[in-house]
Coordinates of C-alpha atoms in Angstrom, one line a residue:
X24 CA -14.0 85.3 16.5
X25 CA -17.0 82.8 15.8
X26 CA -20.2 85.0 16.6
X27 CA -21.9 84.7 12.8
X28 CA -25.3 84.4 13.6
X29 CA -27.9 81.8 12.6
X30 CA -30.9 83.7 11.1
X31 CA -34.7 83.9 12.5
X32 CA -37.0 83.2 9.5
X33 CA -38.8 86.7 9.2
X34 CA -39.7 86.8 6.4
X35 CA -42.7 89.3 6.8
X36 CA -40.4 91.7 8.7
X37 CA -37.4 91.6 6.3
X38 CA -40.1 92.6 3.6
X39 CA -41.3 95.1 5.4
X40 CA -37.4 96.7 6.1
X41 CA -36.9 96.0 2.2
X42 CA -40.1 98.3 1.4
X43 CA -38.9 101.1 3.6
X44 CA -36.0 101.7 2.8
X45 CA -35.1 104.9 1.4
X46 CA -32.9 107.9 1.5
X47 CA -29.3 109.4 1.3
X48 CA -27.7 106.4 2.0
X49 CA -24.9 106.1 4.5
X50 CA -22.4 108.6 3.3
X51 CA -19.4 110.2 5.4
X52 CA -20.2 113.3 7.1
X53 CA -17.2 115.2 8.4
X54 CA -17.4 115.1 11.9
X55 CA -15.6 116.9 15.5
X56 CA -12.5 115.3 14.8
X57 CA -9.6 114.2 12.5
X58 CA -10.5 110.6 11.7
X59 CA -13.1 109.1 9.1
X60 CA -16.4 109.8 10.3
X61 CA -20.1 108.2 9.3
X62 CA -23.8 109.1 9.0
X63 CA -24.6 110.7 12.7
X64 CA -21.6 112.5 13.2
X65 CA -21.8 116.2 12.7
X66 CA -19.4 119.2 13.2
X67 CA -22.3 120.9 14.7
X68 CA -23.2 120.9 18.3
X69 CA -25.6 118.7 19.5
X70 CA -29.5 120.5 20.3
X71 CA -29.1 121.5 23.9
X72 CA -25.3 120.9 23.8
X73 CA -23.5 121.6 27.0
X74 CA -20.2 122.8 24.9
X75 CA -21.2 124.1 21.7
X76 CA -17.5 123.6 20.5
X77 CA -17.8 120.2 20.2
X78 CA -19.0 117.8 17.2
X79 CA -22.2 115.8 18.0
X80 CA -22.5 112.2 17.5
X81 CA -26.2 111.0 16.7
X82 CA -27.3 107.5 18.6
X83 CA -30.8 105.9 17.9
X84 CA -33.4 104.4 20.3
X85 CA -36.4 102.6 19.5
X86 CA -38.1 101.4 22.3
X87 CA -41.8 100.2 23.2
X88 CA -43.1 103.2 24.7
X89 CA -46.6 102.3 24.2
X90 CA -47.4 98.7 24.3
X91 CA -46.7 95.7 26.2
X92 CA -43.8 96.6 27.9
X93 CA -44.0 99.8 28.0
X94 CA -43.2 99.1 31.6
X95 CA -39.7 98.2 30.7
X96 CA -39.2 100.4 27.8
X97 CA -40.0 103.9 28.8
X98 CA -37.9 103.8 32.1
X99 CA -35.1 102.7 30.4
X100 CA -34.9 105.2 27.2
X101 CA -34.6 107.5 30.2
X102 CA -32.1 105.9 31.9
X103 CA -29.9 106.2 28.8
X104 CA -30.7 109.8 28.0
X105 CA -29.5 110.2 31.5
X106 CA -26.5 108.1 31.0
X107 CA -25.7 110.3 28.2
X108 CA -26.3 113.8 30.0
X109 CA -24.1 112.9 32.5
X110 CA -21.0 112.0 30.0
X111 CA -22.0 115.2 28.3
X112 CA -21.6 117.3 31.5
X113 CA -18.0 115.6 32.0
X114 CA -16.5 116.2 28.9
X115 CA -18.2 114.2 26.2
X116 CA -16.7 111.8 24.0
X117 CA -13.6 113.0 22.4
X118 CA -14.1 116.1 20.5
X119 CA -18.0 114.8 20.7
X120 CA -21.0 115.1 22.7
X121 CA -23.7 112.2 22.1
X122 CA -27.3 112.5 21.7
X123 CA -29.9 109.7 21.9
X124 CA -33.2 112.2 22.2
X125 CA -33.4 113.4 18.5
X126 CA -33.9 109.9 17.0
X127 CA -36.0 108.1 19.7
X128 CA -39.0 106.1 18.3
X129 CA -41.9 103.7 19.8
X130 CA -42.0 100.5 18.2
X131 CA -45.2 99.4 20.3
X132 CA -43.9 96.1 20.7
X133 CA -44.7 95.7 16.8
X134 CA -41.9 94.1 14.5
X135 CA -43.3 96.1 11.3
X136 CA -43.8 99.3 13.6
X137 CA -40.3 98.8 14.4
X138 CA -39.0 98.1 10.6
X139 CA -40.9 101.5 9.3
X140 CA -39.4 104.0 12.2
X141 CA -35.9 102.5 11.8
X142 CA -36.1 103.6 8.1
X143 CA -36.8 107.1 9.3
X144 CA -34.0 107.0 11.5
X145 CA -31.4 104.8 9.9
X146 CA -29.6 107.9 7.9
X147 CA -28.7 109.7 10.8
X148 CA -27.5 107.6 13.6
X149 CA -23.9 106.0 13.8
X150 CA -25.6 103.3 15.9
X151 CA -28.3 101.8 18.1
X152 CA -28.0 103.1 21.8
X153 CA -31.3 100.8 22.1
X154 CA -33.2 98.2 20.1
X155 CA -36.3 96.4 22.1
X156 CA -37.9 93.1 20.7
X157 CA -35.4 90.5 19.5
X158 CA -37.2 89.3 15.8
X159 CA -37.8 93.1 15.1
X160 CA -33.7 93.3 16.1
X161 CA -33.3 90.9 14.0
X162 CA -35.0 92.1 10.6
X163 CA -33.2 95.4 11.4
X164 CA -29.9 93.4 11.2
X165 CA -31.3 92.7 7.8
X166 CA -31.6 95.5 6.1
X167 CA -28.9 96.3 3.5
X168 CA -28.0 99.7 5.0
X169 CA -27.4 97.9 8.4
X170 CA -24.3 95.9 7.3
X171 CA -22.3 97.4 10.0
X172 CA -24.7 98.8 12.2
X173 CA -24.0 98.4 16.2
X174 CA -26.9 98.1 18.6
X175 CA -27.6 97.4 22.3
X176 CA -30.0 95.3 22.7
X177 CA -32.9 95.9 25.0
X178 CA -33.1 92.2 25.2
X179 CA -31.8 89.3 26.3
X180 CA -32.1 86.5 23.9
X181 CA -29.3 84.1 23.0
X182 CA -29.2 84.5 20.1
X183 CA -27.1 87.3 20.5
X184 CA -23.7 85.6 21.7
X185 CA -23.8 84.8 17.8
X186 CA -24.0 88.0 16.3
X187 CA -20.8 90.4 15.8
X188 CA -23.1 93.7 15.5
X189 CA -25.4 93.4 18.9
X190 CA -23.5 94.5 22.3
X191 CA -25.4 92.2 24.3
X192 CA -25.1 92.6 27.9
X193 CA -26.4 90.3 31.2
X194 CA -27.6 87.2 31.1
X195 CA -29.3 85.6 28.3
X196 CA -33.2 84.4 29.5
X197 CA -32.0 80.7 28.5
X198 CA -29.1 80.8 30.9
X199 CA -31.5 82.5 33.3
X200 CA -34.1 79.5 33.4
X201 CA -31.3 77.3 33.7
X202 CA -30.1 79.0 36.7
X203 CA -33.8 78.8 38.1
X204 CA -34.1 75.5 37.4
X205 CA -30.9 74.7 39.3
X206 CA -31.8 76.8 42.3
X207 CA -35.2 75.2 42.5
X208 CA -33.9 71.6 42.5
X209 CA -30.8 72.4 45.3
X210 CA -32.2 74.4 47.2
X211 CA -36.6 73.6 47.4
X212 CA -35.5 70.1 46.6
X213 CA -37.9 70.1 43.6
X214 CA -38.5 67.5 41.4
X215 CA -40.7 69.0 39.0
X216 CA -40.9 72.1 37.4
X217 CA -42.8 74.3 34.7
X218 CA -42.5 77.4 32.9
X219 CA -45.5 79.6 31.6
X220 CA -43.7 81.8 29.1
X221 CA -44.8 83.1 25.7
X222 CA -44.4 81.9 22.3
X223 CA -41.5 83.8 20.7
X224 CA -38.3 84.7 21.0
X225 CA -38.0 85.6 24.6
X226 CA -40.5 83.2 26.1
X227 CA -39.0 80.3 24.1
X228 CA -35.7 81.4 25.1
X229 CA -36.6 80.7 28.6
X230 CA -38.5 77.4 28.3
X231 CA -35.9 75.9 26.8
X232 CA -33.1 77.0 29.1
X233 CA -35.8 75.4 31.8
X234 CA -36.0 72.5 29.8
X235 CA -32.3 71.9 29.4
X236 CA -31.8 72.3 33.1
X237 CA -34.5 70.1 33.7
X238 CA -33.4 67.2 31.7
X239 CA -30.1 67.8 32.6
X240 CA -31.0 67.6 36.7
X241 CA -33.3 64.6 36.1
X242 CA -36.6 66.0 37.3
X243 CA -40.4 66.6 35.6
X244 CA -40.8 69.1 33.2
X245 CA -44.0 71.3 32.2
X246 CA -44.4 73.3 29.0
X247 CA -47.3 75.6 29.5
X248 CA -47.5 78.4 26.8
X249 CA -49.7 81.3 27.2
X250 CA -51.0 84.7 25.5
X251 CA -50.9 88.5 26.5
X252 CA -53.5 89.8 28.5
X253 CA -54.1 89.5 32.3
X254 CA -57.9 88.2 32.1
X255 CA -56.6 85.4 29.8
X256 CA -54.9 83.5 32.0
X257 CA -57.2 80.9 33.3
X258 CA -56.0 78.4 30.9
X259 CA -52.7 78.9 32.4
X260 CA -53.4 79.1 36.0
X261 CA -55.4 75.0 35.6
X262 CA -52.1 74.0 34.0
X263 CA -49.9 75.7 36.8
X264 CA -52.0 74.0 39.3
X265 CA -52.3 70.6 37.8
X266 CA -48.8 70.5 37.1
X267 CA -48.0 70.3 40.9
X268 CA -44.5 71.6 40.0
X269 CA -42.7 72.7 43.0
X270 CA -41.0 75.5 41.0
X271 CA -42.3 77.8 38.0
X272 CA -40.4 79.6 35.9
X273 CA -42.5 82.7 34.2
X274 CA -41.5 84.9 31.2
X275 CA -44.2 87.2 30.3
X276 CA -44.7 90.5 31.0
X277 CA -45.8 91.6 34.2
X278 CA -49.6 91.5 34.1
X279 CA -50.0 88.0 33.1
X280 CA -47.2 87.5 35.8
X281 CA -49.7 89.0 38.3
X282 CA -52.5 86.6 36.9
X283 CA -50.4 83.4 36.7
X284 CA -49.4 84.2 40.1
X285 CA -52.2 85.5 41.7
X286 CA -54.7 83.1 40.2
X287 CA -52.8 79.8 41.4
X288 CA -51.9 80.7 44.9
X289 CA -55.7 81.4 45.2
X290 CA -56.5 78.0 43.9
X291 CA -54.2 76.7 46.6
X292 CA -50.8 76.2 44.6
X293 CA -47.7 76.2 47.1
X294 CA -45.0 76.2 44.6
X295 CA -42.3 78.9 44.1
X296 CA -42.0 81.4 41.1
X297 CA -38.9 82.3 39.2
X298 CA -39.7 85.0 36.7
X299 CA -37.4 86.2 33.8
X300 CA -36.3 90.2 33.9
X301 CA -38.8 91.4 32.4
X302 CA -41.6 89.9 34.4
X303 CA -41.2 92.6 37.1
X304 CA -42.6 96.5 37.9
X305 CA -43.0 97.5 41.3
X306 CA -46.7 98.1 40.6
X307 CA -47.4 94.7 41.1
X308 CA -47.4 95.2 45.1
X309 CA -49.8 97.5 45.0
X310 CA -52.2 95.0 42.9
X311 CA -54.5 92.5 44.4
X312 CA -51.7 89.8 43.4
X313 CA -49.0 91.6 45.8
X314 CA -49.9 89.2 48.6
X315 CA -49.0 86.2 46.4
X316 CA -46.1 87.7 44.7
X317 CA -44.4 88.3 48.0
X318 CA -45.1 84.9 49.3
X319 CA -44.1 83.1 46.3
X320 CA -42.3 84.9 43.8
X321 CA -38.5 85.8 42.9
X322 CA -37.7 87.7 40.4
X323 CA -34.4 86.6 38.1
X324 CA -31.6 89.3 37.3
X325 CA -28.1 89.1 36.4
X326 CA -27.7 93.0 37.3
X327 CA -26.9 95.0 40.6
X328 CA -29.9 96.0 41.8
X329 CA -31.1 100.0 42.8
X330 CA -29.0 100.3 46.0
X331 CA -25.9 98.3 45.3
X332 CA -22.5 100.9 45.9
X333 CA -20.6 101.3 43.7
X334 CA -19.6 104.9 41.4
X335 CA -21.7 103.9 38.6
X336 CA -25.1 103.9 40.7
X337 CA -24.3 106.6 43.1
X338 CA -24.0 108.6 39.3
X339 CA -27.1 107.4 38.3
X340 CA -29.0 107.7 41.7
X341 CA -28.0 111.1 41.3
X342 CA -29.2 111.8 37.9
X343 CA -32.8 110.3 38.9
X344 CA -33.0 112.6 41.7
X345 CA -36.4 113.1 43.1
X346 CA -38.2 110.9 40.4
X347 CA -39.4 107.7 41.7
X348 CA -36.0 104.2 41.3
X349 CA -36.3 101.9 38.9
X350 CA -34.5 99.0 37.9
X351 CA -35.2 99.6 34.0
X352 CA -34.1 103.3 34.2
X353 CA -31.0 101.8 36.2
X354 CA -30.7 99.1 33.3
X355 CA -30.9 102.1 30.7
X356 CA -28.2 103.7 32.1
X357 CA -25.6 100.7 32.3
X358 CA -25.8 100.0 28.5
X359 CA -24.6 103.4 27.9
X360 CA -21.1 101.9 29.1
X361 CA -20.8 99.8 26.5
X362 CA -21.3 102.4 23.7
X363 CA -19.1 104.8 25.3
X364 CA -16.6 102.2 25.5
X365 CA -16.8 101.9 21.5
X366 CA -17.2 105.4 20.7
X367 CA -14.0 106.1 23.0
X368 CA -11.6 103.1 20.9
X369 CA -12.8 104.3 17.8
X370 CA -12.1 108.0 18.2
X371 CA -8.7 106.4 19.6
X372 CA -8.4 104.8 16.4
X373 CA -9.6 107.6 13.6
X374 CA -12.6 105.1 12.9
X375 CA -16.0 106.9 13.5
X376 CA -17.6 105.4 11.4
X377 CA -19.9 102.2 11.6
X378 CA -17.3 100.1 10.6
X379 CA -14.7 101.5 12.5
X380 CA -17.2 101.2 15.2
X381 CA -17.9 97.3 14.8
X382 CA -13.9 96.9 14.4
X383 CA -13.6 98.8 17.9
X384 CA -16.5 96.3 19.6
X385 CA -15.0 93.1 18.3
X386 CA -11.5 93.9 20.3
X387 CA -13.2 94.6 23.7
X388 CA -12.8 91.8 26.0
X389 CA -13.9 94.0 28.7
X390 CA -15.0 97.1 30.1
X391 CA -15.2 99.4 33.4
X392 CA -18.9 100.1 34.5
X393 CA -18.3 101.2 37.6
X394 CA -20.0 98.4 39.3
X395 CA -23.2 98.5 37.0
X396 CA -22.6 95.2 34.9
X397 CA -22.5 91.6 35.6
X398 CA -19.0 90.1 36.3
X399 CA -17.8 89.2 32.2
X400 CA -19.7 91.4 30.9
X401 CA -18.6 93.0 27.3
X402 CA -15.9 90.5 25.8
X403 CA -17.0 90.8 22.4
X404 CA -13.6 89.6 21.1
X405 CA -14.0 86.0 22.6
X406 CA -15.6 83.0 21.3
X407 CA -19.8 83.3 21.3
X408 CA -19.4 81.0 24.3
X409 CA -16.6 81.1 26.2
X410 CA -18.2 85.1 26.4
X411 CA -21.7 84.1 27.3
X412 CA -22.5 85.6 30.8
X413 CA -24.2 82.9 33.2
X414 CA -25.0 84.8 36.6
X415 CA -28.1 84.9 38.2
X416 CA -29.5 86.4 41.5
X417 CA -33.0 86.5 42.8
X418 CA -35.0 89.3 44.2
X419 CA -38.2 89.4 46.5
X420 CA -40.8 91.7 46.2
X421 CA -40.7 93.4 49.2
X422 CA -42.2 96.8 50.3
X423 CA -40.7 99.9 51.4
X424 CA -37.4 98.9 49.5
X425 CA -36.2 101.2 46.6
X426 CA -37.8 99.7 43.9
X427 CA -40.3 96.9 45.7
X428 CA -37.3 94.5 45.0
X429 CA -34.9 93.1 47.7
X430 CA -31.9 91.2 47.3
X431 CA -33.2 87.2 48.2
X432 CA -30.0 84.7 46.5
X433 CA -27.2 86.3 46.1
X434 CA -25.0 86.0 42.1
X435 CA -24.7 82.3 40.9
X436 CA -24.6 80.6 38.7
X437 CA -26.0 76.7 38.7
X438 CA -24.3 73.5 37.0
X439 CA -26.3 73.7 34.0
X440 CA -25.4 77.0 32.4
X441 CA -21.9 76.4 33.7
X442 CA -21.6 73.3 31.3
X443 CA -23.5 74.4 28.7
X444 CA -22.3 75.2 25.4
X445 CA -23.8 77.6 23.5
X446 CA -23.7 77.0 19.9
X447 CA -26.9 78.1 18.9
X448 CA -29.7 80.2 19.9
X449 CA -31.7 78.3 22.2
X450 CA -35.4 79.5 21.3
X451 CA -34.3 77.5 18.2
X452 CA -34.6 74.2 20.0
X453 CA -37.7 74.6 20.8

């Protein structure tokens, strides 16, 4: 399998992960059953167990539960803890019940808040049941004690096809933009475009999927890089307009998304919007931007969205209850498939520990999520791009639906990411 990855240079972050790290180390502990075990499994119950006969199985989450995209991250650590009650109150895991509240930590969107909580953490967890912000991933990766450590990513960056240890899952935002791209020259007939995005990982990520696409289809291409912060968008907004691009793709979060959008439909703009996952919260219709967001944006998603039928959601719409849908608690939720998926072949195989649980990943070429993951999701045996999902389908902003999102373009996916070949993260084009 050919998914070594080709390292960020983070050097700041790596120092600070080198500075941290301290501790017991990553010794056995015996665990709920008869095969090796590692740091997070326990003979003891879980807190709050639902069958204190069983082992518990420690999973970490750190999240941004305070800063930029809070929006995403907070919905979705609670779509996981859900994901987790639920397989709890059916039996668990083996001889093992698995908890992701005890070792839940805010990263604020900061790489070096992220590298000091993980340090706290990294002794008792088997794995990552969520990591959120791809460089601070990344330096994580890094640190000596995470040789074999397993995470699912709360991100979508390409660089992930490369790298054995992360359970990506969807589309990457590169394939995303190309898919954008693609549905913005066949089907508004445009023949230029632009992407607003920020610097970074995930905003480069998505400019140069646009770009590829883009050159690829033959038709103008805009680069317009921006900052956080909804009242600094004016720059932005000029270059949207000026432009004259029939199609935009945006990947920011979802303030500057309202600012971008709001500000150049005002000033007379008649293009359309495409905007990467996390560009979206159902908030945004209740802003003074909602107008403009329902005329002309579409938001970008290779997952089912809230309503879709299938066992998986009716579970989870069930485990929400009364609380208000979301698409980020739904997205919370569907990851925990994918670790369950490990934790179930490596308690198959007497493996609980972190290496037994990488050797378990690497074999899947497939899983069943009961309708909550994109079509190819979860080969993590296959080569880095023969395994790269490429679907895309567009919401519209729409209110009175479940989560302010209805389905507009149903799954595709455009020539460009079909014929791509991933080799190489693409934010390192840039």
């Amino acid at each position: 399998m050919n998914r070594t990855i080709r390292r960020l240079s983070v050097a700041a972050v790596v120092s600070a992960l080198v500075l941290t790290a301290c501790g017991r180390g990553g010794d056995d502990d015996s665990g709920g059953g008869d095969g090796a075990t590692g740091p997070g499994v326990t003979e003891e119950p879980c807190p709050d167990a639902v069958d204190d006969t069983k082992g518990c199985i420690y999973l970490g989450t750190i999240s941004d539960l305070t800063g930029a995209f809070k929006g995403v991250g907070v919905p979705l650590t609670a779509g996981g803890a859900a994901f987790w009650q639920y397989v709890n109150e059916n039996g668990g895991v083996g001889g093992y019940e698995v908890n992701v509240t005890e070792y839940v930590r805010d990263n604020a969107y900061n790489p070096e808040v992220h590298a000091q909580v993980y340090s706290e953490i990294k002794e008792d967890v088997l794995a990552m049941a969520q990591s959120l912000g791809t460089v601070a991933t990344e330096a994580m990766l890094m640190d000596a004690d995470a040789e074999e450590l397993l995470v699912v990513p709360a991100t979508l960056g390409s660089n992930w096809y490369f790298e054995d240890r992360v359970l990506e899952l969807g589309t990457s935002y590169c394939a995303e933009a190309m898919n954008a791209v693609d549905y913005g020259v066949d089907e508004l007939e445009a023949d230029k475009v632009a992407v607003v995005h920020f610097p970074g990982d995930y905003g480069d990520d998505a400019m140069v999927g646009a770009r590829i696409a883009a050159e690829e289809r033959g038709v103008e291409f805009t680069d317009i890089q921006t900052g956080p912060g909804a009242d600094q968008q004016a720059a932005a907004v000029k270059a949207v307009v000026d432009s004259e691009a029939d199609l935009v793709v945006i990947a920011t979060g979802p303030l500057e998304v309202a600012a971008v959008v709001g500000g150049s439909v005002q000033q007379g703009f008649k293009g359309k919007f495409v905007g990467s996952i996390p560009t979206w919260n159902a908030a945004l219709l209740q802003s003074p931007a909602g107008p403009a967001l329902q005329a002309s944006y579409l938001w970008a998603t290779s997952f089912p969205l809230w309503d879709t039928e299938s066992a998986g959601f009716e579970a989870m719409r069930a485990a929400n209850g009364d609380a208000t849908p979301n698409d980020y608690f739904a997205l919370g939720w569907t990851g925990g498939y994918i670790m369950k998926a490990v934790l179930e072949q490596a308690i198959e195989n007497d493996d609980l520990t972190r290496a037994g649980l990488l050797e378990a990943a690497t074999g899947l070429d497939g899983i069943d999520s009961e309708g909550m993951l994109p079509e190819g999701s979860a080969n993590y045996a296959g080569d880095a791009n023969d395994a790269a999902v490429r679907a895309t389908q567009l919401g519209v902003p729409t209110p009175g639906t479940s989560t302010g999102i209805a389905p507009s373009v149903d799954f595709f996916t455009g020539p460009t990411a079909e014929g791509y070949d991933f080799q190489e993260a693409c934010y390192l084009q840039k």
